Amino acid sequence: MYNPKSEHADDFINDEEIMETLDYAEKNKHNRVLIETILEKAHKNKGLSHREASVLLACDIPELNQQIFKLAKRIKEDFYGDRIVLFAPLYLSNYCVNGCVYCPYHAKNKHICRRKLTQKEIEEEVIALQDMGHKRLAIECGEDPVNNPIEYILDSINTIYNIKHKNGAIRRVNVNIAATTVEEYHMLKEAEIGTYILFQETYHKKNYEKLHPTGPKHNYDYHTEAMDRAMQGGIDDVGCGVLFGLSTYRYEFAGLLMHAEHLEARFGVGPHTISVPRIRKADDIDPAAFDNGISDDTFAKIIACIRIAVPYTGMIVSTRENQQCREKVLDLGISQISGGSRTSVGGYAEEEKAEDNSKQFDVSDNRSLDEVVDWLMQLDYVPSFCTACYRAGRVGDRFMSICKSEQILNCCLPNALLTLKEYLCDYASPATKNLGLKVIAKQINNIGSDSVRNKVAGELQLIENGARDFRF
């Protein structure tokens, strides 16, 4: 029986409830009165249930679909403004004991190059990332208790936080590792991680078990209940996601929103971020082998409907998507993107040779971080390297209370401008710096408070004179 407050996966991601939701959405996809009523509710910026949002996703009335996209854009601007947060993934190891059939790291793949970074190599990679201008990393690692134990992850986090090179520093380390125990989540909390990220891959239990035939990840319940254990271990911010293409997208969409509802119901805090990756070509992996792929138009509508349903969450799109697709979805809800990414183990300090391929997937957007920053500003966005909320203790329920009241922008825009100015002074190409200074001069006028605006103006000058790391 469906119960969002239950601690059991089969109750809060309930197959019967999802199937009833999909049937309801299909039957009402032409129901103009119902869809307009749902949109009217959504205009209040308080979100929607998984069933209401599923009706919007199924909606087949062109003019109402345009209203959905328009509303998603407005909600995104209300909560996050023009800013886009930038980050980079850092793959520490691709040793893995699981048999996931969609991932080249699966244990039976005997021809992929297996690598694990030493702490010295991590230092070299982080310096290279700092020299690009990054301040926020998401570390990635295969599941292997021998090669990648929790102690290795903790040592790596400590190494990353302690590297100071010129004006560079990684100020937030998000962690994407396999589902683990409450005790080990507590250890990650003590290591001062930012967000704990874990993709469900698919919420369809039977498909999940087929796609994960061997290894500890085969246990659907243990994996699906990981966010509960993370929060029990003291981690304030968790990030959810599915890998679109493994099961039908409407099923995944409903399951993803039910997971968000469960976290709200049980802990009072929904997901800090939601990621929307699509399956991509990789060593030993052909996306065509999976018959649930989605078009760019469907992908865009999914993002718009998630933004409407879960207005407070940060939404992430990676370099799995090409420039054209990323540009389209920025307006519809995306608030974080990766830039200058490598999906190999390491690969920043020295580009990996083709014969040493250790990539998890092929990158579709190969532009440098500077090119991505310049592109965002050309589109009238404000690139942000902000890590202030995490470092100021605005996490978990404290962040959500500010975000849901639409007050987070009072911090976000000042912090975005300050961290952008750091990037322009330390790392930007001349053309990007010239454009960025114009963006800052324009955007500072959008700070509503006179006192905050004046303080930001003063700190921008101090950054020009060599000071660093101001935050609101």
CSV table of C-alpha atoms in Angstrom, one decimal:
chain,number,residue,atom,x,y,z
A,1,MET,CA,0.0,0.0,0.0
A,2,TYR,CA,1.3,3.5,-0.9
A,3,ASN,CA,2.6,5.3,2.2
A,4,PRO,CA,5.0,8.2,1.6
A,5,LYS,CA,5.9,8.2,5.4
A,6,SER,CA,7.0,4.6,5.4
A,7,GLU,CA,10.6,3.6,5.7
A,8,HIS,CA,10.1,0.7,3.2
A,9,ALA,CA,10.9,1.2,-0.5
A,10,ASP,CA,7.9,-0.8,-1.7
A,11,ASP,CA,5.6,1.5,0.2
A,12,PHE,CA,6.9,4.9,-0.7
A,13,ILE,CA,7.8,3.9,-4.3
A,14,ASN,CA,4.6,1.9,-4.8
A,15,ASP,CA,4.2,0.2,-8.1
A,16,GLU,CA,0.4,0.0,-7.9
A,17,GLU,CA,0.2,3.7,-7.1
A,18,ILE,CA,2.5,4.6,-10.1
A,19,MET,CA,0.5,2.5,-12.5
A,20,GLU,CA,-2.8,4.1,-11.3
A,21,THR,CA,-1.1,7.5,-11.7
A,22,LEU,CA,-0.1,6.8,-15.2
A,23,ASP,CA,-3.5,5.5,-16.1
A,24,TYR,CA,-5.1,8.6,-14.6
A,25,ALA,CA,-2.7,10.9,-16.5
A,26,GLU,CA,-3.4,9.1,-19.8
A,27,LYS,CA,-7.1,9.3,-19.3
A,28,ASN,CA,-6.9,13.1,-18.5
A,29,LYS,CA,-4.3,14.2,-21.0
A,30,HIS,CA,-7.0,16.0,-23.0
A,31,ASN,CA,-8.9,17.2,-19.9
A,32,ARG,CA,-8.6,21.0,-20.3
A,33,VAL,CA,-10.5,21.9,-17.2
A,34,LEU,CA,-8.4,19.6,-15.0
A,35,ILE,CA,-5.1,20.7,-16.5
A,36,GLU,CA,-6.0,24.3,-16.1
A,37,THR,CA,-6.9,23.7,-12.5
A,38,ILE,CA,-3.5,22.0,-11.9
A,39,LEU,CA,-1.7,24.9,-13.6
A,40,GLU,CA,-3.6,27.4,-11.4
A,41,LYS,CA,-2.4,25.5,-8.3
A,42,ALA,CA,1.1,25.4,-9.6
A,43,HIS,CA,1.2,29.2,-10.1
A,44,LYS,CA,1.3,29.5,-6.3
A,45,ASN,CA,4.9,28.1,-6.3
A,46,LYS,CA,4.1,25.4,-3.7
A,47,GLY,CA,4.6,22.5,-6.0
A,48,LEU,CA,2.4,19.6,-7.2
A,49,SER,CA,1.8,16.0,-6.3
A,50,HIS,CA,3.3,13.2,-8.4
A,51,ARG,CA,-0.2,12.6,-9.8
A,52,GLU,CA,-0.9,16.2,-10.7
A,53,ALA,CA,2.5,16.6,-12.3
A,54,SER,CA,2.0,13.4,-14.3
A,55,VAL,CA,-1.1,14.8,-15.8
A,56,LEU,CA,0.9,17.9,-17.0
A,57,LEU,CA,3.6,15.6,-18.4
A,58,ALA,CA,0.9,13.6,-20.3
A,59,CYS,CA,-0.9,16.8,-21.5
A,60,ASP,CA,-1.4,16.7,-25.2
A,61,ILE,CA,-3.0,20.2,-25.8
A,62,PRO,CA,-0.4,22.4,-27.5
A,63,GLU,CA,-1.4,25.7,-26.1
A,64,LEU,CA,-1.5,24.3,-22.5
A,65,ASN,CA,2.0,22.8,-23.1
A,66,GLN,CA,3.2,26.3,-23.9
A,67,GLN,CA,1.8,27.4,-20.6
A,68,ILE,CA,3.6,24.6,-18.9
A,69,PHE,CA,6.9,25.8,-20.4
A,70,LYS,CA,6.2,29.4,-19.6
A,71,LEU,CA,5.3,28.6,-16.0
A,72,ALA,CA,8.5,26.5,-15.5
A,73,LYS,CA,10.6,29.4,-16.7
A,74,ARG,CA,8.9,31.8,-14.3
A,75,ILE,CA,9.2,29.5,-11.3
A,76,LYS,CA,12.8,28.9,-12.0
A,77,GLU,CA,13.4,32.7,-12.1
A,78,ASP,CA,11.4,33.2,-8.9
A,79,PHE,CA,13.5,30.7,-6.9
A,80,TYR,CA,16.9,30.9,-8.6
A,81,GLY,CA,16.9,34.0,-10.8
A,82,ASP,CA,19.4,34.2,-13.7
A,83,ARG,CA,22.3,32.4,-11.9
A,84,ILE,CA,23.7,29.0,-13.1
A,85,VAL,CA,26.0,27.2,-10.7
A,86,LEU,CA,29.0,25.5,-12.2
A,87,PHE,CA,30.8,22.3,-11.0
A,88,ALA,CA,33.0,19.5,-12.3
A,89,PRO,CA,33.0,15.8,-11.7
A,90,LEU,CA,36.2,14.1,-10.5
A,91,TYR,CA,36.3,10.3,-11.0
A,92,LEU,CA,38.5,8.8,-8.4
A,93,SER,CA,38.3,5.1,-9.4
A,94,ASN,CA,36.4,2.9,-11.8
A,95,TYR,CA,37.0,-0.4,-10.0
A,96,CYS,CA,33.5,-1.8,-9.4
A,97,VAL,CA,32.1,-5.2,-8.3
A,98,ASN,CA,28.6,-4.6,-9.7
A,99,GLY,CA,27.1,-6.0,-12.9
A,100,CYS,CA,25.1,-3.0,-14.1
A,101,VAL,CA,24.4,-3.7,-17.8
A,102,TYR,CA,24.2,0.0,-18.8
A,103,CYS,CA,27.6,1.1,-17.2
A,104,PRO,CA,31.0,0.3,-18.7
A,105,TYR,CA,32.4,-0.1,-15.2
A,106,HIS,CA,30.5,-3.4,-14.8
A,107,ALA,CA,32.7,-6.2,-13.3
A,108,LYS,CA,32.6,-8.3,-16.5
A,109,ASN,CA,34.1,-5.6,-18.7
A,110,LYS,CA,37.7,-7.0,-18.9
A,111,HIS,CA,39.0,-4.6,-21.6
A,112,ILE,CA,38.3,-1.2,-20.0
A,113,CYS,CA,41.3,0.4,-18.4
A,114,ARG,CA,40.9,0.2,-14.6
A,115,ARG,CA,42.4,3.1,-12.6
A,116,LYS,CA,42.4,4.4,-9.1
A,117,LEU,CA,43.9,7.8,-8.3
A,118,THR,CA,46.5,8.0,-5.6
A,119,GLN,CA,46.3,10.9,-3.1
A,120,LYS,CA,49.2,12.5,-5.0
A,121,GLU,CA,47.4,12.1,-8.3
A,122,ILE,CA,44.2,13.6,-6.7
A,123,GLU,CA,46.3,16.6,-5.7
A,124,GLU,CA,47.5,17.0,-9.3
A,125,GLU,CA,43.9,16.7,-10.6
A,126,VAL,CA,42.5,19.2,-8.1
A,127,ILE,CA,45.3,21.7,-8.9
A,128,ALA,CA,44.3,21.4,-12.6
A,129,LEU,CA,40.7,21.9,-11.7
A,130,GLN,CA,41.5,24.9,-9.6
A,131,ASP,CA,43.6,26.4,-12.4
A,132,MET,CA,40.5,26.2,-14.6
A,133,GLY,CA,38.5,28.1,-12.0
A,134,HIS,CA,36.4,25.4,-10.3
A,135,LYS,CA,35.3,25.8,-6.7
A,136,ARG,CA,32.8,22.9,-6.5
A,137,LEU,CA,33.5,19.2,-7.3
A,138,ALA,CA,31.4,16.1,-7.4
A,139,ILE,CA,33.6,13.1,-6.7
A,140,GLU,CA,32.6,9.8,-8.3
A,141,CYS,CA,33.7,6.3,-7.6
A,142,GLY,CA,32.8,2.7,-8.5
A,143,GLU,CA,31.6,0.3,-5.8
A,144,ASP,CA,34.5,-1.9,-4.7
A,145,PRO,CA,35.0,-2.5,-0.9
A,146,VAL,CA,38.6,-3.6,-1.5
A,147,ASN,CA,39.8,-0.9,-3.9
A,148,ASN,CA,37.5,1.9,-2.9
A,149,PRO,CA,36.7,1.5,0.9
A,150,ILE,CA,35.1,4.4,2.8
A,151,GLU,CA,38.6,5.2,4.2
A,152,TYR,CA,39.8,6.0,0.7
A,153,ILE,CA,36.9,8.3,0.1
A,154,LEU,CA,37.5,10.1,3.3
A,155,ASP,CA,41.2,10.5,2.7
A,156,SER,CA,40.4,11.8,-0.8
A,157,ILE,CA,37.9,14.4,0.6
A,158,ASN,CA,40.5,15.5,3.1
A,159,THR,CA,43.2,15.8,0.4
A,160,ILE,CA,40.8,17.9,-1.8
A,161,TYR,CA,39.8,20.3,0.9
A,162,ASN,CA,43.4,20.9,1.9
A,163,ILE,CA,44.9,21.9,-1.5
A,164,LYS,CA,45.4,25.6,-1.8
A,165,HIS,CA,47.1,26.6,-5.1
A,166,LYS,CA,47.6,30.3,-6.0
A,167,ASN,CA,44.1,31.7,-5.5
A,168,GLY,CA,42.4,28.3,-6.0
A,169,ALA,CA,40.5,26.3,-3.5
A,170,ILE,CA,37.7,23.7,-3.7
A,171,ARG,CA,35.1,24.9,-1.3
A,172,ARG,CA,32.5,22.2,-1.6
A,173,VAL,CA,32.9,18.5,-2.3
A,174,ASN,CA,29.7,16.7,-3.2
A,175,VAL,CA,29.9,12.9,-3.1
A,176,ASN,CA,28.4,10.4,-5.5
A,177,ILE,CA,29.2,6.9,-4.2
A,178,ALA,CA,27.3,3.7,-3.7
A,179,ALA,CA,24.6,3.2,-1.1
A,180,THR,CA,26.1,2.5,2.3
A,181,THR,CA,25.4,2.3,6.0
A,182,VAL,CA,24.2,5.0,8.5
A,183,GLU,CA,27.6,4.7,10.2
A,184,GLU,CA,29.5,5.5,6.9
A,185,TYR,CA,27.1,8.3,6.0
A,186,HIS,CA,27.9,9.8,9.4
A,187,MET,CA,31.6,9.5,8.5
A,188,LEU,CA,30.9,11.4,5.3
A,189,LYS,CA,29.0,14.1,7.3
A,190,GLU,CA,32.0,14.4,9.6
A,191,ALA,CA,34.2,14.9,6.5
A,192,GLU,CA,32.1,18.0,5.7
A,193,ILE,CA,30.8,16.9,2.4
A,194,GLY,CA,28.2,19.1,0.6
A,195,THR,CA,25.5,17.0,-1.0
A,196,TYR,CA,25.3,13.2,-1.0
A,197,ILE,CA,24.2,12.2,-4.5
A,198,LEU,CA,22.8,8.8,-5.6
A,199,PHE,CA,21.0,8.1,-8.8
A,200,GLN,CA,18.2,5.5,-8.5
A,201,GLU,CA,18.9,4.6,-12.1
A,202,THR,CA,15.3,3.2,-12.4
A,203,TYR,CA,12.4,3.1,-10.0
A,204,HIS,CA,10.8,0.1,-11.8
A,205,LYS,CA,11.8,-2.7,-9.4
A,206,LYS,CA,11.6,-5.6,-11.8
A,207,ASN,CA,13.6,-3.7,-14.4
A,208,TYR,CA,16.1,-2.6,-11.7
A,209,GLU,CA,16.8,-6.1,-10.7
A,210,LYS,CA,17.3,-7.2,-14.4
A,211,LEU,CA,19.6,-4.2,-15.0
A,212,HIS,CA,21.7,-5.0,-11.9
A,213,PRO,CA,22.0,-8.8,-12.1
A,214,THR,CA,25.0,-9.1,-9.8
A,215,GLY,CA,26.8,-7.3,-7.0
A,216,PRO,CA,25.5,-5.4,-3.9
A,217,LYS,CA,23.6,-2.9,-6.1
A,218,HIS,CA,21.2,-5.7,-7.1
A,219,ASN,CA,19.4,-5.1,-3.8
A,220,TYR,CA,16.7,-2.6,-4.9
A,221,ASP,CA,15.4,-1.9,-1.4
A,222,TYR,CA,18.8,-1.2,0.1
A,223,HIS,CA,19.6,1.1,-2.8
A,224,THR,CA,16.2,2.9,-2.8
A,225,GLU,CA,16.3,3.5,1.0
A,226,ALA,CA,19.8,4.9,0.9
A,227,MET,CA,18.7,8.5,1.2
A,228,ASP,CA,16.8,7.7,4.4
A,229,ARG,CA,20.0,6.2,5.9
A,230,ALA,CA,22.0,9.2,4.7
A,231,MET,CA,19.7,11.6,6.5
A,232,GLN,CA,19.7,9.4,9.6
A,233,GLY,CA,23.5,9.6,9.4
A,234,GLY,CA,23.2,13.4,9.6
A,235,ILE,CA,23.7,14.4,6.0
A,236,ASP,CA,21.5,17.5,5.4
A,237,ASP,CA,21.4,17.6,1.7
A,238,VAL,CA,20.8,14.7,-0.7
A,239,GLY,CA,20.6,14.6,-4.5
A,240,CYS,CA,18.3,12.3,-6.4
A,241,GLY,CA,18.1,11.3,-10.1
A,242,VAL,CA,17.2,8.6,-12.6
A,243,LEU,CA,18.9,7.5,-15.7
A,244,PHE,CA,16.3,8.2,-18.4
A,245,GLY,CA,16.2,5.5,-21.0
A,246,LEU,CA,16.3,2.4,-18.7
A,247,SER,CA,12.5,2.3,-18.2
A,248,THR,CA,9.5,4.2,-19.5
A,249,TYR,CA,10.0,7.9,-18.8
A,250,ARG,CA,6.5,8.5,-17.3
A,251,TYR,CA,7.1,5.7,-14.8
A,252,GLU,CA,10.5,7.2,-13.8
A,253,PHE,CA,9.0,10.7,-13.6
A,254,ALA,CA,6.3,9.5,-11.1
A,255,GLY,CA,8.8,7.5,-9.1
A,256,LEU,CA,11.2,10.4,-8.8
A,257,LEU,CA,8.5,12.8,-7.6
A,258,MET,CA,7.3,10.1,-5.1
A,259,HIS,CA,10.8,9.8,-3.7
A,260,ALA,CA,10.9,13.6,-3.2
A,261,GLU,CA,7.5,13.4,-1.5
A,262,HIS,CA,8.7,10.6,0.7
A,263,LEU,CA,11.8,12.6,1.9
A,264,GLU,CA,9.5,15.6,2.6
A,265,ALA,CA,7.0,13.4,4.5
A,266,ARG,CA,9.5,11.5,6.6
A,267,PHE,CA,12.2,14.1,7.2
A,268,GLY,CA,10.7,17.5,6.3
A,269,VAL,CA,13.3,18.1,3.7
A,270,GLY,CA,13.1,17.1,0.0
A,271,PRO,CA,16.0,16.6,-2.3
A,272,HIS,CA,18.5,19.4,-2.5
A,273,THR,CA,19.1,18.5,-6.1
A,274,ILE,CA,17.5,16.4,-8.9
A,275,SER,CA,19.6,15.2,-11.8
A,276,VAL,CA,18.2,14.1,-15.2
A,277,PRO,CA,20.9,12.1,-17.0
A,278,ARG,CA,20.1,10.2,-20.2
A,279,ILE,CA,21.9,7.0,-21.1
A,280,ARG,CA,24.9,7.7,-23.4
A,281,LYS,CA,27.4,5.7,-25.5
A,282,ALA,CA,30.3,4.4,-23.6
A,283,ASP,CA,32.9,1.6,-23.7
A,284,ASP,CA,31.0,-1.7,-24.0
A,285,ILE,CA,27.7,0.1,-23.9
A,286,ASP,CA,25.4,0.9,-26.9
A,287,PRO,CA,22.4,3.1,-26.0
A,288,ALA,CA,20.4,1.6,-28.8
A,289,ALA,CA,20.2,-1.6,-26.8
A,290,PHE,CA,17.8,0.1,-24.5
A,291,ASP,CA,14.4,0.8,-26.0
A,292,ASN,CA,13.2,3.6,-23.7
A,293,GLY,CA,15.2,6.5,-25.0
A,294,ILE,CA,13.5,9.9,-25.1
A,295,SER,CA,13.6,12.7,-27.6
A,296,ASP,CA,15.0,16.2,-26.8
A,297,ASP,CA,11.5,17.6,-26.7
A,298,THR,CA,10.3,15.0,-24.2
A,299,PHE,CA,13.4,15.6,-22.1
A,300,ALA,CA,12.7,19.3,-22.1
A,301,LYS,CA,9.1,18.7,-20.9
A,302,ILE,CA,10.3,16.4,-18.2
A,303,ILE,CA,12.5,19.1,-16.8
A,304,ALA,CA,9.8,21.7,-17.0
A,305,CYS,CA,7.3,19.5,-15.1
A,306,ILE,CA,9.9,18.6,-12.4
A,307,ARG,CA,10.6,22.3,-11.9
A,308,ILE,CA,6.9,23.0,-11.5
A,309,ALA,CA,6.3,20.0,-9.2
A,310,VAL,CA,9.4,20.6,-7.0
A,311,PRO,CA,10.1,24.3,-7.3
A,312,TYR,CA,12.6,24.5,-4.5
A,313,THR,CA,15.1,21.9,-5.8
A,314,GLY,CA,18.3,22.6,-7.7
A,315,MET,CA,18.2,20.8,-11.0
A,316,ILE,CA,21.4,19.5,-12.7
A,317,VAL,CA,22.2,18.7,-16.3
A,318,SER,CA,25.6,17.4,-17.2
A,319,THR,CA,27.9,17.2,-20.2
A,320,ARG,CA,26.0,14.1,-21.2
A,321,GLU,CA,23.9,16.7,-23.1
A,322,ASN,CA,25.2,18.7,-26.0
A,323,GLN,CA,25.3,22.5,-26.1
A,324,GLN,CA,22.0,22.9,-28.1
A,325,CYS,CA,20.1,20.7,-25.6
A,326,ARG,CA,21.6,22.4,-22.6
A,327,GLU,CA,20.7,25.8,-23.9
A,328,LYS,CA,17.1,24.7,-24.4
A,329,VAL,CA,16.6,23.4,-20.9
A,330,LEU,CA,18.4,26.2,-19.0
A,331,ASP,CA,15.2,28.3,-19.3
A,332,LEU,CA,13.0,25.5,-18.1
A,333,GLY,CA,14.4,24.7,-14.7
A,334,ILE,CA,18.1,23.9,-14.7
A,335,SER,CA,20.1,25.7,-12.1
A,336,GLN,CA,23.4,23.8,-12.1
A,337,ILE,CA,25.6,22.5,-15.0
A,338,SER,CA,29.0,21.0,-15.3
A,339,GLY,CA,31.7,22.6,-17.4
A,340,GLY,CA,35.0,21.4,-18.8
A,341,SER,CA,34.2,17.9,-17.6
A,342,ARG,CA,36.1,14.7,-17.8
A,343,THR,CA,34.4,11.4,-17.2
A,344,SER,CA,37.6,9.4,-17.2
A,345,VAL,CA,39.5,8.6,-13.9
A,346,GLY,CA,41.4,11.8,-13.6
A,347,GLY,CA,42.0,13.4,-17.0
A,348,TYR,CA,42.3,17.0,-16.0
A,349,ALA,CA,46.0,17.2,-15.2
A,350,GLU,CA,46.8,15.2,-18.3
A,351,GLU,CA,44.4,14.2,-21.0
A,352,GLU,CA,43.8,10.5,-21.1
A,353,LYS,CA,45.2,8.6,-24.1
A,354,ALA,CA,42.6,6.8,-26.3
A,355,GLU,CA,44.1,3.4,-25.5
A,356,ASP,CA,43.8,4.0,-21.8
A,357,ASN,CA,40.0,4.7,-22.0
A,358,SER,CA,38.5,4.8,-18.5
A,359,LYS,CA,35.5,7.0,-19.2
A,360,GLN,CA,32.1,6.3,-17.8
A,361,PHE,CA,30.3,7.8,-20.8
A,362,ASP,CA,31.1,9.9,-23.8
A,363,VAL,CA,30.9,13.7,-23.2
A,364,SER,CA,28.6,15.5,-25.6
A,365,ASP,CA,29.7,19.1,-24.6
A,366,ASN,CA,33.5,19.3,-24.9
A,367,ARG,CA,33.9,23.0,-24.4
A,368,SER,CA,36.3,24.4,-21.8
A,369,LEU,CA,35.0,26.0,-18.6
A,370,ASP,CA,35.9,29.4,-20.0
A,371,GLU,CA,33.9,28.8,-23.1
A,372,VAL,CA,30.9,27.6,-21.0
A,373,VAL,CA,31.1,30.7,-18.7
A,374,ASP,CA,31.2,33.0,-21.7
A,375,TRP,CA,28.3,31.2,-23.4
A,376,LEU,CA,26.2,31.5,-20.3
A,377,MET,CA,26.8,35.2,-20.1
A,378,GLN,CA,26.0,35.6,-23.8
A,379,LEU,CA,22.6,34.0,-22.9
A,380,ASP,CA,22.1,36.6,-20.1
A,381,TYR,CA,22.8,34.1,-17.3
A,382,VAL,CA,25.1,34.8,-14.3
A,383,PRO,CA,27.7,32.0,-13.9
A,384,SER,CA,28.1,31.2,-10.2
A,385,PHE,CA,30.9,29.5,-8.4
A,386,CYS,CA,29.1,30.0,-5.1
A,387,THR,CA,29.4,27.6,-2.1
A,388,ALA,CA,28.2,30.0,0.5
A,389,CYS,CA,25.0,28.2,1.8
A,390,TYR,CA,26.9,25.0,2.6
A,391,ARG,CA,29.7,26.9,4.4
A,392,ALA,CA,27.3,29.3,6.2
A,393,GLY,CA,25.2,26.4,7.5
A,394,ARG,CA,22.2,27.1,5.2
A,395,VAL,CA,21.6,23.4,4.6
A,396,GLY,CA,18.8,20.9,5.0
A,397,ASP,CA,15.7,22.3,6.5
A,398,ARG,CA,17.4,25.7,7.0
A,399,PHE,CA,18.1,26.0,3.3
A,400,MET,CA,14.6,24.8,2.4
A,401,SER,CA,12.8,27.3,4.6
A,402,ILE,CA,14.7,30.1,3.0
A,403,CYS,CA,14.3,28.7,-0.5
A,404,LYS,CA,10.6,27.9,-0.2
A,405,SER,CA,9.9,31.4,0.9
A,406,GLU,CA,11.7,32.6,-2.2
A,407,GLN,CA,14.3,34.5,-0.1
A,408,ILE,CA,17.3,32.6,-1.2
A,409,LEU,CA,17.9,35.1,-4.1
A,410,ASN,CA,18.9,37.7,-1.5
A,411,CYS,CA,22.0,35.5,-1.0
A,412,CYS,CA,22.4,33.9,-4.4
A,413,LEU,CA,22.8,36.9,-6.6
A,414,PRO,CA,25.4,38.7,-4.4
A,415,ASN,CA,27.3,35.4,-4.0
A,416,ALA,CA,27.1,34.7,-7.7
A,417,LEU,CA,28.6,38.2,-8.6
A,418,LEU,CA,31.4,37.9,-6.0
A,419,THR,CA,32.5,34.4,-7.2
A,420,LEU,CA,32.1,35.4,-10.8
A,421,LYS,CA,34.4,38.4,-10.2
A,422,GLU,CA,37.0,36.0,-8.6
A,423,TYR,CA,36.8,33.9,-11.7
A,424,LEU,CA,37.2,36.9,-14.0
A,425,CYS,CA,40.3,38.1,-12.1
A,426,ASP,CA,42.0,34.8,-11.8
A,427,TYR,CA,41.1,32.5,-14.7
A,428,ALA,CA,39.1,34.1,-17.5
A,429,SER,CA,40.2,34.8,-21.0
A,430,PRO,CA,40.3,38.6,-21.9
A,431,ALA,CA,37.1,38.3,-23.9
A,432,THR,CA,35.3,36.5,-21.1
A,433,LYS,CA,36.6,39.0,-18.5
A,434,ASN,CA,35.4,41.9,-20.6
A,435,LEU,CA,31.9,40.4,-21.0
A,436,GLY,CA,31.8,39.4,-17.3
A,437,LEU,CA,32.5,42.9,-16.0
A,438,LYS,CA,29.6,44.2,-18.0
A,439,VAL,CA,27.4,41.4,-16.6
A,440,ILE,CA,28.4,42.3,-13.1
A,441,ALA,CA,27.8,46.1,-13.7
A,442,LYS,CA,24.3,45.3,-15.0
A,443,GLN,CA,23.3,42.6,-12.4
A,444,ILE,CA,24.4,44.5,-9.3
A,445,ASN,CA,21.5,46.8,-9.9
A,446,ASN,CA,19.1,43.9,-9.5
A,447,ILE,CA,20.1,43.6,-5.8
A,448,GLY,CA,17.1,44.9,-4.0
A,449,SER,CA,18.7,46.0,-0.7
A,450,ASP,CA,20.7,49.3,-0.8
A,451,SER,CA,22.9,48.1,2.0
A,452,VAL,CA,23.6,44.7,0.4
A,453,ARG,CA,24.2,46.4,-3.0
A,454,ASN,CA,26.7,48.8,-1.4
A,455,LYS,CA,28.5,46.0,0.4
A,456,VAL,CA,28.8,43.9,-2.7
A,457,ALA,CA,30.2,46.9,-4.6
A,458,GLY,CA,32.8,47.3,-1.9
A,459,GLU,CA,33.8,43.7,-1.9
A,460,LEU,CA,34.0,43.5,-5.7
A,461,GLN,CA,36.6,46.3,-5.5
A,462,LEU,CA,38.4,44.4,-2.8
A,463,ILE,CA,38.5,41.3,-5.0
A,464,GLU,CA,40.0,43.5,-7.8
A,465,ASN,CA,42.7,44.5,-5.3
A,466,GLY,CA,43.5,40.8,-4.4
A,467,ALA,CA,41.1,39.8,-1.6
A,468,ARG,CA,39.1,36.6,-2.0
A,469,ASP,CA,36.3,34.5,-0.5
A,470,PHE,CA,33.6,37.0,0.5
A,471,ARG,CA,30.1,35.6,1.0
A,472,PHE,CA,26.6,36.3,2.2
